[in-house]
Coordinates of C-alpha atoms in Angstrom, one line a residue:
X1 CA 141.5 108.1 124.9
X2 CA 139.9 108.6 128.3
X3 CA 139.6 105.9 130.9
X4 CA 136.3 104.1 131.5
X5 CA 135.9 105.8 134.9
X6 CA 136.5 109.3 133.4
X7 CA 134.0 108.6 130.7
X8 CA 131.4 107.5 133.3
X9 CA 132.1 110.7 135.3
X10 CA 131.7 112.8 132.1
X11 CA 128.4 111.0 131.4
X12 CA 127.1 111.7 134.9
X13 CA 127.9 115.4 134.5
X14 CA 126.3 115.6 131.1
X15 CA 123.0 113.8 132.2
X16 CA 122.9 115.8 135.5
X17 CA 123.0 119.0 133.4
X18 CA 120.1 117.9 131.2
X19 CA 117.0 117.2 133.3
X20 CA 114.8 115.8 130.5
X21 CA 115.4 112.8 128.3
X22 CA 113.5 111.8 125.2
X23 CA 112.5 108.3 126.2
X24 CA 111.9 106.0 123.2
X25 CA 110.0 102.8 123.1
X26 CA 108.6 100.5 120.4
X27 CA 104.8 100.6 119.9
X28 CA 102.7 97.5 119.2
X29 CA 102.6 98.4 115.5
X30 CA 106.5 98.3 115.4
X31 CA 106.9 102.1 115.1
X32 CA 109.1 104.0 117.6
X33 CA 107.6 106.7 119.9
X34 CA 109.5 109.2 122.0
X35 CA 108.3 111.3 124.9
X36 CA 110.0 113.7 127.3
X37 CA 110.6 112.3 130.8
X38 CA 112.5 113.7 133.7
X39 CA 115.5 111.7 134.8
X40 CA 115.3 110.9 138.5
X41 CA 118.1 110.7 141.1
X42 CA 121.0 108.8 139.7
X43 CA 121.9 105.7 141.7
X44 CA 124.3 103.9 139.3
X45 CA 126.9 105.2 136.9
X46 CA 125.0 104.8 133.6
X47 CA 121.6 103.4 134.8
X48 CA 118.6 105.7 134.7
X49 CA 115.4 106.0 136.7
X50 CA 112.1 107.5 135.5
X51 CA 108.6 107.8 137.2
X52 CA 105.4 107.3 135.3
X53 CA 101.7 106.5 135.9
X54 CA 100.8 102.9 136.3
X55 CA 98.2 103.2 133.5
X56 CA 100.6 104.8 131.0
X57 CA 100.7 103.1 127.6
X58 CA 104.5 103.1 127.6
X59 CA 104.4 100.3 130.2
X60 CA 102.5 98.1 127.8
X61 CA 105.1 98.9 125.2
X62 CA 107.9 97.9 127.6
X63 CA 106.2 94.6 128.4
X64 CA 106.2 93.9 124.6
X65 CA 109.8 95.1 124.0
X66 CA 111.9 96.4 126.9
X67 CA 114.6 97.8 124.7
X68 CA 114.7 101.6 125.0
X69 CA 116.8 104.6 124.1
X70 CA 117.1 107.7 126.2
X71 CA 118.5 110.7 124.5
X72 CA 119.6 114.1 125.9
X73 CA 120.7 117.3 124.2
X74 CA 122.1 120.5 125.7
X75 CA 121.4 123.4 123.3
X76 CA 123.9 125.7 125.0
X77 CA 126.9 123.4 124.7
X78 CA 125.8 121.3 121.8
X79 CA 126.6 118.2 123.9
X80 CA 124.4 115.2 123.6
X81 CA 124.0 111.7 125.1
X82 CA 122.3 108.5 123.7
X83 CA 121.8 105.7 126.2
X84 CA 120.5 102.3 124.8
X85 CA 119.4 99.8 127.3
X86 CA 116.8 97.5 128.7
X87 CA 113.9 98.9 130.8
X88 CA 112.3 97.2 133.8
X89 CA 109.1 98.2 135.4
X90 CA 109.5 98.6 139.1
X91 CA 106.6 98.9 141.6
X92 CA 108.7 98.4 144.7
X93 CA 107.3 100.9 147.3
X94 CA 110.7 101.0 149.1
X95 CA 112.4 102.1 145.9
X96 CA 109.6 104.6 145.1
X97 CA 110.0 106.2 148.6
X98 CA 113.8 106.3 148.1
X99 CA 113.5 108.2 144.8
X100 CA 110.3 110.2 145.6
X101 CA 110.4 114.0 145.2
X102 CA 107.5 116.3 146.2
X103 CA 107.5 117.8 142.7
X104 CA 106.1 114.5 141.4
X105 CA 102.7 115.8 142.7
X106 CA 102.7 118.1 139.6
X107 CA 102.1 115.0 137.4
X108 CA 100.1 113.0 140.0
X109 CA 97.4 115.4 141.1
X110 CA 95.4 114.7 144.3
X111 CA 92.4 112.7 143.3
X112 CA 91.4 111.9 146.9
X113 CA 92.0 108.8 149.0
X114 CA 95.3 107.1 148.4
X115 CA 95.6 108.7 144.9
X116 CA 97.1 111.9 146.5
X117 CA 100.4 112.2 144.7
X118 CA 102.4 111.1 147.8
X119 CA 105.1 108.4 147.8
X120 CA 102.3 105.9 148.6
X121 CA 100.1 106.8 145.7
X122 CA 99.4 103.5 143.8
X123 CA 99.8 105.3 140.4
X124 CA 103.5 105.8 141.0
X125 CA 105.5 103.3 138.9
X126 CA 109.2 103.4 138.2
X127 CA 111.1 102.6 135.1
X128 CA 114.6 101.4 135.5
X129 CA 116.9 101.5 132.5
X130 CA 120.0 99.4 132.6
X131 CA 122.4 100.8 130.1
X132 CA 123.9 98.5 127.5
X133 CA 125.7 101.1 125.5
X134 CA 126.2 104.9 125.6
X135 CA 127.3 107.3 122.9
X136 CA 127.9 110.9 123.8
X137 CA 129.6 114.1 122.6
X138 CA 131.7 115.9 125.1
X139 CA 132.6 119.5 124.4
X140 CA 135.6 121.0 126.2
X141 CA 135.6 124.2 124.1
X142 CA 134.3 127.6 125.3
X143 CA 130.9 128.6 123.9
X144 CA 132.3 131.4 121.7
X145 CA 134.7 128.8 120.0
X146 CA 131.8 126.4 119.5
X147 CA 129.8 129.1 117.8
X148 CA 132.8 130.0 115.7
X149 CA 133.1 126.4 114.6
X150 CA 129.4 126.3 113.6
X151 CA 129.7 129.5 111.6
X152 CA 133.0 128.3 110.0
X153 CA 131.3 125.0 109.1
X154 CA 128.4 126.9 107.4
X155 CA 130.7 129.2 105.4
X156 CA 133.2 126.4 104.4
X157 CA 130.5 123.8 104.0
X158 CA 132.5 121.5 106.2
X159 CA 131.6 119.7 109.4
X160 CA 132.2 121.9 112.5
X161 CA 134.5 120.6 115.2
X162 CA 132.3 121.2 118.2
X163 CA 133.3 118.2 120.4
X164 CA 134.5 114.6 120.6
X165 CA 132.1 111.7 120.3
X166 CA 132.8 109.0 122.9
X167 CA 131.5 105.5 123.4
X168 CA 130.9 103.5 126.6
X169 CA 130.5 99.8 125.7
X170 CA 129.1 96.8 127.5
X171 CA 132.4 95.8 129.1
X172 CA 133.0 99.3 130.6
X173 CA 129.4 99.4 131.8
X174 CA 129.7 95.9 133.4
X175 CA 132.8 96.9 135.3
X176 CA 131.2 99.9 137.1

């Protein structure tokens, strides 16, 4: 069994290697909805930051129910991450400037005036996800061995051994 710190370091490497998360919220009708969102610069061990438009419907969903899931999958390594947590809407201009990247302009086109896609654009809104629990699969095997395990599983109709599923719970996350 790995230590909490080692698991948090593994988690950081996994998420850093997968830029886009499927960000899941609960709609007003109770159904879940996921959409791809780019994870922004990491500031805490398991906490996540995302940027969105101030008029996005996901913000209404977060007001109604702030519980979210952010999932990641790396097709090359078969590694995956599932982060469950509570989201908070952040409109703090200092934090927006701290996390701002020029490539945000792709999603916030220049509409004139202060709606110019810069760090001061009033549309820019952050979503902070404080992780409550994390489940992930870490693969320490070379890719050919992973492919062999998948093929072997298909032939033998057994579950392939492609990695180890690990958990990071509330106590480990609180101690970071």
